[in-house]
């Protein structure tokens, strides 16, 4: 889409101002607070363990995701079987699930009264399993894409020269998949290191991460100086990993598609066993927590009537209105950002700023910078929009990149004004991607947990905070209520997933329609 420099600057002004006030300025205030730390803080064994465990669990998740994800991805990339397309599409489902639903699902499996009969509470494996729920599909999708890029001629040449399947994998296939995997491993470490919801629910007293410790210092001890110092250290680690991610993206790049090897039917018993093992891995790590939530929720349906009280009505109302406002505002900001960015790489990169800074650091920075607004609904909604609108900007930007430039040029040459060209040509092609981005934004708002704990007031109760409160109260009735509410939250996230997947082929269909016209 061709826009004048002035038009781009006007479109870029709202998102840039928003990022300045809601991300950069709070981040600078957080760095200022962290600069007042005491040198003895780094010598505290308790805080040293928090930082060390935060790094270790991120690294361990990357290693386990590689160990389980690469074999599963190789089977999905090399063998065709009934349900393969569905399995690949379902890999997106964990991405839209709220962290609280995943945490409740892990507890339903491996908690004190878990369905598996194995109690992993107060062990590191509980958090690692929860991390794999979100991050194993990321490795599998990246590796499937990487293995799919291996030229068929190169692999056939290796086999014709006597290389075994194992040797051909290490010498031909693995190097082709590595550029796809390494950047995603950086993202996985970043997600795990900056994670809050899962660590709060699954980490316990000993295995909570530095983000949970920051929340504890602020919410329960009012120790802003130490919290600021830990947030500063956390930002340094996250910023370093983000820099490594950017370097890997630029250094390795993505290999061009050239004679890709299509998946072959799995006929031999060994091939079918490999496919079965791959599906079992995905079910174990990405499917069982959701099935456990569903089973527990269905088992607790008898208490559904008692659950419908004033507290739940307030939580539903707040979740609905916060989500609606977040979708509306993030849609406007994300669309402005995507239209303005064009080929300005620096502006494209600015959209990823909310992903680099953890929600805990965002909320803490907002509290420090705008203490007079800490009790205002505006600051909570602004934080919601900050976390959600990059999904819209990224989806819309990708769709704009894929559009042929001559479409808008042809409309302008026929006398259409810029607004008419946008409305009649660009907008119909942009709608599917925009809908997917808004679905991600809605899923983010519905499942938001960290910012809500920091900035919310009792009258702003949401589904996520209500579930957390129910989990913290004694009694089987509260545990059942938490499961029912988690099932409801999972249903809402699944609806967002359906919206995302239903528009997956629309851009191609619209493009074909333009060719026929």
Short mmCIF file of C-alpha atoms in Angstrom, two decimals:
data_model
loop_
_atom_site.label_atom_id
_atom_site.label_comp_id
_atom_site.label_asym_id
_atom_site.label_seq_id
_atom_site.Cartn_x
_atom_site.Cartn_y
_atom_site.Cartn_z
CA UNK A 1 0.00 0.00 0.00
CA UNK A 2 1.45 3.36 -1.08
CA UNK A 3 1.19 6.14 1.49
CA UNK A 4 2.90 9.50 1.60
CA UNK A 5 5.52 10.16 4.25
CA UNK A 6 3.19 12.62 5.96
CA UNK A 7 0.38 10.05 6.08
CA UNK A 8 2.73 7.48 7.60
CA UNK A 9 3.87 9.92 10.26
CA UNK A 10 0.28 10.79 11.15
CA UNK A 11 -0.64 7.11 11.42
CA UNK A 12 2.49 6.35 13.44
CA UNK A 13 1.86 9.10 16.01
CA UNK A 14 -0.84 7.32 18.12
CA UNK A 15 1.01 3.98 18.56
CA UNK A 16 4.36 5.67 19.16
CA UNK A 17 2.89 8.02 21.76
CA UNK A 18 1.16 5.06 23.38
CA UNK A 19 4.42 3.07 23.52
CA UNK A 20 6.25 6.07 24.94
CA UNK A 21 3.77 6.63 27.76
CA UNK A 22 2.96 3.00 28.54
CA UNK A 23 6.21 1.17 27.84
CA UNK A 24 9.33 3.30 27.40
CA UNK A 25 8.63 5.82 30.17
CA UNK A 26 7.63 3.16 32.76
CA UNK A 27 10.69 1.15 31.73
CA UNK A 28 12.94 4.16 32.32
CA UNK A 29 11.31 4.72 35.72
CA UNK A 30 11.87 1.07 36.55
CA UNK A 31 15.54 1.36 35.62
CA UNK A 32 15.82 4.42 37.83
CA UNK A 33 14.30 2.56 40.76
CA UNK A 34 16.55 -0.40 40.13
CA UNK A 35 19.60 1.86 40.23
CA UNK A 36 19.00 2.47 43.95
CA UNK A 37 19.67 -1.13 44.95
CA UNK A 38 22.02 -2.14 47.73
CA UNK A 39 25.17 -4.10 46.75
CA UNK A 40 24.33 -6.66 49.42
CA UNK A 41 21.26 -7.67 47.40
CA UNK A 42 23.36 -9.71 44.99
CA UNK A 43 24.91 -11.61 47.91
CA UNK A 44 21.57 -12.76 49.28
CA UNK A 45 21.48 -16.56 48.73
CA UNK A 46 17.69 -16.56 48.55
CA UNK A 47 17.56 -14.02 45.70
CA UNK A 48 20.55 -15.64 44.01
CA UNK A 49 18.60 -18.90 43.91
CA UNK A 50 15.55 -17.14 42.46
CA UNK A 51 17.61 -15.71 39.60
CA UNK A 52 19.57 -18.92 39.06
CA UNK A 53 16.40 -21.06 38.98
CA UNK A 54 14.73 -18.64 36.56
CA UNK A 55 17.63 -19.16 34.16
CA UNK A 56 17.88 -22.91 34.75
CA UNK A 57 14.19 -23.63 34.17
CA UNK A 58 14.27 -21.63 30.93
CA UNK A 59 17.33 -23.52 29.70
CA UNK A 60 15.90 -26.89 30.81
CA UNK A 61 12.64 -26.17 28.95
CA UNK A 62 14.59 -25.43 25.76
CA UNK A 63 16.52 -28.70 26.12
CA UNK A 64 13.40 -30.78 26.82
CA UNK A 65 11.49 -29.10 24.00
CA UNK A 66 14.29 -30.07 21.61
CA UNK A 67 14.49 -33.61 22.97
CA UNK A 68 10.76 -34.29 22.51
CA UNK A 69 9.88 -31.81 19.78
CA UNK A 70 12.42 -32.57 17.06
CA UNK A 71 11.55 -36.31 16.69
CA UNK A 72 7.84 -35.47 16.68
CA UNK A 73 8.36 -32.74 14.09
CA UNK A 74 10.43 -35.04 11.87
CA UNK A 75 7.60 -37.59 11.82
CA UNK A 76 5.02 -34.92 10.99
CA UNK A 77 7.21 -33.52 8.23
CA UNK A 78 8.18 -36.83 6.62
CA UNK A 79 5.04 -39.00 6.86
CA UNK A 80 1.51 -38.42 5.66
CA UNK A 81 -1.32 -39.95 7.67
CA UNK A 82 -5.02 -39.41 8.33
CA UNK A 83 -5.45 -36.38 10.58
CA UNK A 84 -2.03 -34.87 9.85
CA UNK A 85 -3.44 -31.48 8.81
CA UNK A 86 -5.67 -31.41 11.89
CA UNK A 87 -2.71 -32.20 14.15
CA UNK A 88 -0.70 -29.35 12.64
CA UNK A 89 -3.59 -26.93 13.07
CA UNK A 90 -4.21 -27.99 16.67
CA UNK A 91 -0.61 -27.08 17.52
CA UNK A 92 -1.83 -23.48 17.55
CA UNK A 93 -4.32 -24.16 20.35
CA UNK A 94 -1.89 -23.81 23.31
CA UNK A 95 -0.89 -20.34 22.06
CA UNK A 96 -4.35 -18.93 22.76
CA UNK A 97 -4.82 -20.69 26.10
CA UNK A 98 -4.54 -18.49 29.20
CA UNK A 99 -1.63 -19.43 31.45
CA UNK A 100 -4.08 -19.93 34.29
CA UNK A 101 -5.93 -22.65 32.37
CA UNK A 102 -2.65 -24.41 31.64
CA UNK A 103 -1.63 -24.16 35.30
CA UNK A 104 -4.94 -25.53 36.50
CA UNK A 105 -4.70 -28.35 33.95
CA UNK A 106 -1.23 -29.32 35.17
CA UNK A 107 -2.46 -29.32 38.78
CA UNK A 108 -5.46 -31.43 37.74
CA UNK A 109 -3.01 -33.99 36.35
CA UNK A 110 -0.09 -33.93 38.77
CA UNK A 111 -1.35 -32.02 41.80
CA UNK A 112 -2.21 -33.45 45.25
CA UNK A 113 -5.48 -34.89 43.91
CA UNK A 114 -4.37 -35.26 40.28
CA UNK A 115 -5.91 -37.66 37.83
CA UNK A 116 -2.55 -39.32 37.17
CA UNK A 117 -2.10 -40.36 40.79
CA UNK A 118 1.39 -38.83 40.70
CA UNK A 119 1.85 -35.80 42.97
CA UNK A 120 4.62 -33.53 41.60
CA UNK A 121 3.78 -30.51 43.74
CA UNK A 122 6.82 -28.83 45.31
CA UNK A 123 9.06 -30.36 42.64
CA UNK A 124 10.64 -28.60 39.65
CA UNK A 125 8.96 -31.01 37.21
CA UNK A 126 5.55 -29.40 37.69
CA UNK A 127 6.72 -26.06 36.30
CA UNK A 128 8.80 -27.67 33.55
CA UNK A 129 5.79 -29.67 32.38
CA UNK A 130 3.69 -26.49 32.32
CA UNK A 131 6.39 -24.72 30.30
CA UNK A 132 6.40 -27.55 27.76
CA UNK A 133 2.63 -27.23 27.30
CA UNK A 134 3.13 -23.81 25.72
CA UNK A 135 6.56 -24.18 24.17
CA UNK A 136 6.76 -27.70 22.73
CA UNK A 137 4.27 -26.80 19.93
CA UNK A 138 6.49 -23.81 19.08
CA UNK A 139 9.49 -26.12 18.53
CA UNK A 140 7.40 -28.65 16.61
CA UNK A 141 5.94 -26.06 14.23
CA UNK A 142 9.36 -24.49 13.61
CA UNK A 143 11.04 -27.86 13.06
CA UNK A 144 8.26 -29.05 10.71
CA UNK A 145 8.79 -25.91 8.63
CA UNK A 146 12.55 -26.46 8.68
CA UNK A 147 12.41 -30.13 7.70
CA UNK A 148 9.94 -29.26 4.95
CA UNK A 149 12.57 -27.00 3.34
CA UNK A 150 15.11 -29.81 2.80
CA UNK A 151 15.60 -30.18 -0.98
CA UNK A 152 14.50 -33.60 -2.12
CA UNK A 153 17.48 -33.85 -4.49
CA UNK A 154 19.99 -33.28 -1.68
CA UNK A 155 18.43 -35.91 0.55
CA UNK A 156 18.18 -38.39 -2.33
CA UNK A 157 21.86 -37.80 -3.16
CA UNK A 158 22.88 -38.51 0.44
CA UNK A 159 20.89 -41.76 0.47
CA UNK A 160 22.24 -42.83 -2.94
CA UNK A 161 25.80 -42.39 -1.63
CA UNK A 162 25.11 -44.93 1.08
CA UNK A 163 24.16 -42.68 3.99
CA UNK A 164 21.78 -44.27 6.45
CA UNK A 165 18.59 -42.45 7.40
CA UNK A 166 20.21 -41.43 10.70
CA UNK A 167 23.36 -40.10 8.99
CA UNK A 168 21.31 -38.29 6.36
CA UNK A 169 19.36 -36.64 9.17
CA UNK A 170 22.49 -35.32 10.89
CA UNK A 171 24.32 -34.25 7.74
CA UNK A 172 21.43 -32.92 5.61
CA UNK A 173 18.15 -32.46 7.48
CA UNK A 174 19.35 -31.14 10.83
CA UNK A 175 21.45 -28.28 9.33
CA UNK A 176 18.42 -27.24 7.27
CA UNK A 177 16.13 -27.15 10.32
CA UNK A 178 18.60 -25.40 12.63
CA UNK A 179 18.01 -21.85 11.30
CA UNK A 180 14.31 -22.31 12.07
CA UNK A 181 14.92 -23.71 15.55
CA UNK A 182 17.55 -21.44 17.11
CA UNK A 183 15.53 -18.20 17.07
CA UNK A 184 12.53 -20.05 18.47
CA UNK A 185 14.65 -21.49 21.27
CA UNK A 186 15.57 -17.92 22.23
CA UNK A 187 11.87 -17.07 22.33
CA UNK A 188 11.15 -20.11 24.49
CA UNK A 189 13.83 -19.12 26.98
CA UNK A 190 12.48 -15.57 27.01
CA UNK A 191 8.91 -16.77 27.62
CA UNK A 192 9.99 -19.10 30.43
CA UNK A 193 12.34 -16.64 32.09
CA UNK A 194 9.75 -13.85 32.04
CA UNK A 195 6.80 -16.12 32.84
CA UNK A 196 4.64 -15.29 35.83
CA UNK A 197 1.30 -17.12 35.91
CA UNK A 198 2.64 -20.65 35.60
CA UNK A 199 5.49 -19.99 38.03
CA UNK A 200 3.07 -18.54 40.57
CA UNK A 201 0.74 -21.55 40.40
CA UNK A 202 3.23 -24.37 39.85
CA UNK A 203 6.54 -23.19 41.28
CA UNK A 204 5.61 -23.26 44.95
CA UNK A 205 7.80 -21.63 47.56
CA UNK A 206 11.07 -23.09 46.34
CA UNK A 207 10.69 -23.08 42.57
CA UNK A 208 9.06 -19.71 41.96
CA UNK A 209 10.86 -17.49 39.45
CA UNK A 210 12.26 -13.99 39.76
CA UNK A 211 9.04 -12.53 38.32
CA UNK A 212 7.05 -14.06 41.19
CA UNK A 213 9.59 -12.68 43.64
CA UNK A 214 9.16 -9.17 42.19
CA UNK A 215 5.41 -9.47 42.66
CA UNK A 216 5.86 -10.69 46.25
CA UNK A 217 8.21 -7.83 47.13
CA UNK A 218 5.77 -5.25 45.77
CA UNK A 219 2.40 -6.69 46.79
CA UNK A 220 3.23 -8.13 50.21
CA UNK A 221 6.41 -6.46 51.48
CA UNK A 222 6.22 -3.03 49.77
CA UNK A 223 9.97 -3.35 49.16
CA UNK A 224 10.18 -1.29 45.98
CA UNK A 225 13.96 -0.88 46.01
CA UNK A 226 14.75 -4.61 45.97
CA UNK A 227 11.89 -5.24 43.54
CA UNK A 228 13.29 -2.59 41.23
CA UNK A 229 16.76 -4.12 41.40
CA UNK A 230 15.43 -7.58 40.56
CA UNK A 231 13.36 -6.12 37.73
CA UNK A 232 16.48 -4.41 36.39
CA UNK A 233 18.43 -7.69 36.45
CA UNK A 234 15.50 -9.45 34.81
CA UNK A 235 15.36 -6.83 32.06
CA UNK A 236 19.10 -7.16 31.42
CA UNK A 237 18.79 -10.93 30.96
CA UNK A 238 15.65 -10.63 28.81
CA UNK A 239 17.21 -7.83 26.75
CA UNK A 240 20.32 -9.93 26.15
CA UNK A 241 18.26 -12.89 24.98
CA UNK A 242 16.16 -10.61 22.76
CA UNK A 243 19.38 -9.27 21.21
CA UNK A 244 20.60 -12.82 20.57
CA UNK A 245 17.24 -13.61 18.97
CA UNK A 246 17.50 -10.60 16.65
CA UNK A 247 21.10 -11.52 15.76
CA UNK A 248 20.15 -15.09 14.96
CA UNK A 249 17.25 -13.96 12.80
CA UNK A 250 19.54 -11.70 10.80
CA UNK A 251 22.52 -14.08 10.75
CA UNK A 252 20.86 -17.36 9.93
CA UNK A 253 17.84 -16.18 8.02
CA UNK A 254 15.36 -18.69 6.63
CA UNK A 255 16.43 -20.92 3.76
CA UNK A 256 14.54 -20.45 0.55
CA UNK A 257 12.07 -23.11 -0.49
CA UNK A 258 13.61 -25.30 -3.17
CA UNK A 259 12.21 -28.67 -4.26
CA UNK A 260 10.79 -29.45 -0.82
CA UNK A 261 10.34 -33.12 0.01
CA UNK A 262 6.61 -33.89 0.37
CA UNK A 263 5.53 -36.23 3.18
CA UNK A 264 5.22 -39.86 2.14
CA UNK A 265 2.50 -42.24 3.34
CA UNK A 266 3.49 -44.12 6.49
CA UNK A 267 3.31 -47.76 5.33
CA UNK A 268 6.00 -49.69 7.22
CA UNK A 269 5.33 -50.63 10.81
CA UNK A 270 8.39 -48.63 11.92
CA UNK A 271 7.05 -45.52 10.19
CA UNK A 272 3.62 -45.95 11.74
CA UNK A 273 5.25 -46.46 15.15
CA UNK A 274 7.18 -43.21 14.67
CA UNK A 275 3.99 -41.34 13.80
CA UNK A 276 2.20 -42.86 16.81
CA UNK A 277 5.07 -41.82 19.08
CA UNK A 278 4.95 -38.26 17.70
CA UNK A 279 1.20 -37.99 18.31
CA UNK A 280 1.64 -39.48 21.79
CA UNK A 281 4.25 -36.81 22.63
CA UNK A 282 1.91 -34.03 21.50
CA UNK A 283 -1.00 -35.53 23.43
CA UNK A 284 1.10 -35.96 26.58
CA UNK A 285 2.44 -32.43 26.74
CA UNK A 286 -0.06 -30.28 24.80
CA UNK A 287 -3.32 -32.20 25.09
CA UNK A 288 -3.57 -33.84 28.51
CA UNK A 289 -3.70 -30.60 30.58
CA UNK A 290 -6.69 -29.38 28.55
CA UNK A 291 -8.40 -32.76 28.73
CA UNK A 292 -7.82 -32.80 32.50
CA UNK A 293 -9.47 -29.39 32.89
CA UNK A 294 -12.41 -30.57 30.79
CA UNK A 295 -12.77 -33.80 32.79
CA UNK A 296 -12.57 -32.03 36.15
CA UNK A 297 -15.03 -29.36 34.99
CA UNK A 298 -17.53 -31.97 33.81
CA UNK A 299 -17.12 -33.86 37.09
CA UNK A 300 -17.98 -30.69 39.01
CA UNK A 301 -21.10 -29.78 37.02
CA UNK A 302 -23.29 -30.53 40.03
CA UNK A 303 -22.02 -27.33 41.64
CA UNK A 304 -22.81 -25.17 38.61
CA UNK A 305 -26.00 -23.77 40.10
CA UNK A 306 -24.23 -22.71 43.30
CA UNK A 307 -21.48 -21.01 41.29
CA UNK A 308 -23.81 -18.45 39.75
CA UNK A 309 -23.52 -15.73 42.36
CA UNK A 310 -22.80 -12.02 42.46
CA UNK A 311 -19.05 -12.62 42.44
CA UNK A 312 -19.16 -14.61 39.21
CA UNK A 313 -21.52 -12.13 37.55
CA UNK A 314 -19.10 -9.33 38.38
CA UNK A 315 -16.14 -11.33 37.02
CA UNK A 316 -17.97 -12.15 33.78
CA UNK A 317 -19.06 -8.55 33.30
CA UNK A 318 -15.57 -7.20 33.89
CA UNK A 319 -13.90 -9.80 31.67
CA UNK A 320 -16.39 -9.08 28.87
CA UNK A 321 -16.07 -5.30 28.98
CA UNK A 322 -12.28 -5.34 29.43
CA UNK A 323 -11.94 -7.71 26.48
CA UNK A 324 -14.28 -5.69 24.26
CA UNK A 325 -12.47 -2.43 24.99
CA UNK A 326 -9.08 -4.09 24.53
CA UNK A 327 -10.08 -5.52 21.15
CA UNK A 328 -11.43 -2.17 19.98
CA UNK A 329 -8.45 -0.09 21.08
CA UNK A 330 -5.80 -2.63 20.10
CA UNK A 331 -7.46 -2.95 16.69
CA UNK A 332 -7.16 0.80 16.08
CA UNK A 333 -3.58 1.06 17.35
CA UNK A 334 -2.44 -2.13 15.63
CA UNK A 335 -3.91 -1.11 12.28
CA UNK A 336 -2.33 2.34 12.51
CA UNK A 337 1.01 0.77 13.37
CA UNK A 338 0.87 -1.71 10.49
CA UNK A 339 -0.18 0.89 7.91
CA UNK A 340 2.47 3.34 9.08
CA UNK A 341 5.35 0.87 9.31
CA UNK A 342 5.67 -0.11 5.65
CA UNK A 343 9.39 -0.54 5.04
CA UNK A 344 10.41 1.36 8.16
CA UNK A 345 12.12 -1.48 10.02
CA UNK A 346 12.58 0.54 13.21
CA UNK A 347 8.83 1.13 13.43
CA UNK A 348 8.14 -2.57 12.80
CA UNK A 349 10.54 -3.46 15.61
CA UNK A 350 8.78 -1.08 18.00
CA UNK A 351 5.67 -3.27 17.85
CA UNK A 352 7.62 -6.07 19.56
CA UNK A 353 8.63 -3.93 22.54
CA UNK A 354 5.75 -5.18 24.76
CA UNK A 355 6.88 -8.76 24.09
CA UNK A 356 10.40 -8.11 25.40
CA UNK A 357 9.34 -6.57 28.72
CA UNK A 358 7.51 -9.01 31.01
CA UNK A 359 3.95 -8.14 32.16
CA UNK A 360 5.20 -7.97 35.75
CA UNK A 361 7.81 -5.35 34.83
CA UNK A 362 5.20 -3.46 32.79
CA UNK A 363 2.78 -3.35 35.71
CA UNK A 364 5.49 -2.46 38.22
CA UNK A 365 6.79 0.34 35.99
CA UNK A 366 3.28 1.75 35.60
CA UNK A 367 2.81 1.75 39.37
CA UNK A 368 6.07 3.63 39.86
CA UNK A 369 5.51 6.18 37.11
CA UNK A 370 1.79 6.86 37.59
CA UNK A 371 1.06 6.32 41.29
CA UNK A 372 -1.80 8.82 41.18
CA UNK A 373 -3.55 6.66 38.57
CA UNK A 374 -2.90 3.30 40.23
CA UNK A 375 -6.55 3.07 41.31
CA UNK A 376 -7.95 4.18 37.96
CA UNK A 377 -9.48 1.79 35.47
CA UNK A 378 -7.77 3.67 32.63
CA UNK A 379 -4.30 2.42 33.59
CA UNK A 380 -5.48 -1.20 33.77
CA UNK A 381 -7.11 -1.02 30.33
CA UNK A 382 -4.04 0.70 28.91
CA UNK A 383 -1.89 -2.18 30.16
CA UNK A 384 -4.27 -4.67 28.56
CA UNK A 385 -4.04 -2.87 25.23
CA UNK A 386 -0.25 -2.66 25.47
CA UNK A 387 0.01 -6.44 25.76
CA UNK A 388 -2.60 -7.15 23.06
CA UNK A 389 -2.09 -4.69 20.21
CA UNK A 390 1.25 -6.11 18.92
CA UNK A 391 -0.68 -9.20 17.78
CA UNK A 392 -2.88 -7.00 15.60
CA UNK A 393 0.06 -4.98 14.28
CA UNK A 394 2.00 -8.12 13.38
CA UNK A 395 -0.95 -9.84 11.68
CA UNK A 396 -1.95 -6.76 9.70
CA UNK A 397 1.66 -5.97 8.77
CA UNK A 398 2.21 -9.48 7.42
CA UNK A 399 -0.97 -9.25 5.34
CA UNK A 400 0.03 -5.86 3.93
CA UNK A 401 3.44 -7.24 2.96
CA UNK A 402 1.77 -10.07 1.03
CA UNK A 403 -0.47 -7.74 -0.99
CA UNK A 404 0.69 -6.89 -4.53
CA UNK A 405 1.52 -3.17 -4.68
CA UNK A 406 -0.06 -2.85 -8.11
CA UNK A 407 -3.57 -3.39 -6.70
CA UNK A 408 -3.65 -0.03 -4.93
CA UNK A 409 -1.77 1.60 -7.81
CA UNK A 410 -4.36 0.36 -10.30
CA UNK A 411 -7.19 1.75 -8.18
CA UNK A 412 -5.44 5.13 -7.93
CA UNK A 413 -4.78 5.20 -11.68
CA UNK A 414 -8.52 4.72 -12.27
CA UNK A 415 -9.26 7.85 -10.26
CA UNK A 416 -9.96 6.40 -6.80
CA UNK A 417 -8.99 8.54 -3.85
CA UNK A 418 -6.59 7.05 -1.26
CA UNK A 419 -9.49 6.43 1.12
CA UNK A 420 -11.62 4.78 -1.61
CA UNK A 421 -8.67 2.62 -2.72
CA UNK A 422 -8.15 1.50 0.86
CA UNK A 423 -11.85 0.77 1.45
CA UNK A 424 -12.51 -1.06 -1.82
CA UNK A 425 -9.17 -2.84 -2.40
CA UNK A 426 -6.99 -3.05 0.70
CA UNK A 427 -9.63 -3.48 3.40
CA UNK A 428 -11.28 -6.66 2.01
CA UNK A 429 -7.86 -8.33 1.70
CA UNK A 430 -6.83 -7.16 5.15
CA UNK A 431 -9.89 -8.37 7.03
CA UNK A 432 -8.92 -12.07 7.52
CA UNK A 433 -5.51 -11.19 8.99
CA UNK A 434 -7.02 -8.44 11.09
CA UNK A 435 -9.61 -10.87 12.43
CA UNK A 436 -6.87 -13.30 13.43
CA UNK A 437 -4.93 -10.57 15.16
CA UNK A 438 -8.04 -9.42 17.02
CA UNK A 439 -8.74 -13.01 18.09
CA UNK A 440 -5.24 -13.19 19.59
CA UNK A 441 -5.85 -9.84 21.28
CA UNK A 442 -9.15 -11.12 22.72
CA UNK A 443 -7.49 -14.30 23.99
CA UNK A 444 -4.76 -12.19 25.61
CA UNK A 445 -7.29 -9.95 27.35
CA UNK A 446 -9.53 -12.79 28.55
CA UNK A 447 -6.61 -14.71 30.03
CA UNK A 448 -4.53 -11.80 31.32
CA UNK A 449 -3.33 -12.48 34.84
CA UNK A 450 -0.06 -10.77 35.84
CA UNK A 451 -1.06 -7.18 35.12
CA UNK A 452 -4.48 -7.75 36.69
CA UNK A 453 -2.95 -8.90 39.99
CA UNK A 454 -0.75 -5.81 40.11
CA UNK A 455 -3.20 -3.12 39.04
CA UNK A 456 -6.69 -4.47 39.74
CA UNK A 457 -9.08 -3.49 42.51
CA UNK A 458 -11.71 -5.75 44.14
CA UNK A 459 -14.48 -4.24 42.04
CA UNK A 460 -12.51 -5.09 38.87
CA UNK A 461 -12.59 -8.82 39.52
CA UNK A 462 -12.07 -10.90 36.35
CA UNK A 463 -12.36 -14.60 35.56
CA UNK A 464 -8.61 -15.13 35.99
CA UNK A 465 -8.41 -13.42 39.37
CA UNK A 466 -11.55 -15.23 40.54
CA UNK A 467 -10.03 -18.60 39.60
CA UNK A 468 -6.86 -17.68 41.48
CA UNK A 469 -8.89 -16.70 44.54
CA UNK A 470 -10.87 -19.95 44.42
CA UNK A 471 -7.66 -21.98 44.21
CA UNK A 472 -6.32 -20.21 47.30
CA UNK A 473 -9.41 -20.92 49.42
CA UNK A 474 -9.78 -24.19 51.36
CA UNK A 475 -12.51 -26.72 50.66
CA UNK A 476 -13.56 -29.00 47.81
CA UNK A 477 -16.34 -26.59 46.77
CA UNK A 478 -13.79 -23.90 45.94
CA UNK A 479 -11.61 -26.40 44.07
CA UNK A 480 -14.60 -27.51 41.99
CA UNK A 481 -15.55 -23.91 41.32
CA UNK A 482 -12.00 -23.19 40.11
CA UNK A 483 -12.24 -26.12 37.71
CA UNK A 484 -15.61 -25.01 36.35
CA UNK A 485 -14.34 -21.48 35.81
CA UNK A 486 -11.18 -22.81 34.16
CA UNK A 487 -13.36 -24.86 31.83
CA UNK A 488 -15.30 -21.71 30.94
CA UNK A 489 -12.06 -19.81 30.31
CA UNK A 490 -10.81 -22.68 28.14
CA UNK A 491 -14.04 -22.54 26.13
CA UNK A 492 -13.58 -18.81 25.47
CA UNK A 493 -9.97 -19.37 24.38
CA UNK A 494 -11.08 -22.21 22.10
CA UNK A 495 -13.60 -19.89 20.44
CA UNK A 496 -10.75 -17.48 19.75
CA UNK A 497 -8.78 -20.39 18.26
CA UNK A 498 -11.71 -21.28 15.98
CA UNK A 499 -11.90 -17.67 14.76
CA UNK A 500 -8.16 -17.69 14.05
CA UNK A 501 -8.21 -20.97 12.16
CA UNK A 502 -11.42 -20.23 10.26
CA UNK A 503 -9.73 -17.31 8.50
CA UNK A 504 -6.51 -19.14 7.67
CA UNK A 505 -7.33 -19.58 3.97
CA UNK A 506 -9.30 -16.44 3.34
CA UNK A 507 -6.42 -14.34 1.92
CA UNK A 508 -5.71 -16.97 -0.72
CA UNK A 509 -9.37 -17.24 -1.60
CA UNK A 510 -9.66 -13.47 -1.94
CA UNK A 511 -6.54 -13.39 -4.10
CA UNK A 512 -8.03 -16.05 -6.40
CA UNK A 513 -11.20 -14.02 -6.59
CA UNK A 514 -9.20 -10.99 -7.73
CA UNK A 515 -7.49 -13.08 -10.40
CA UNK A 516 -10.87 -14.28 -11.73
CA UNK A 517 -12.16 -10.72 -11.78
#
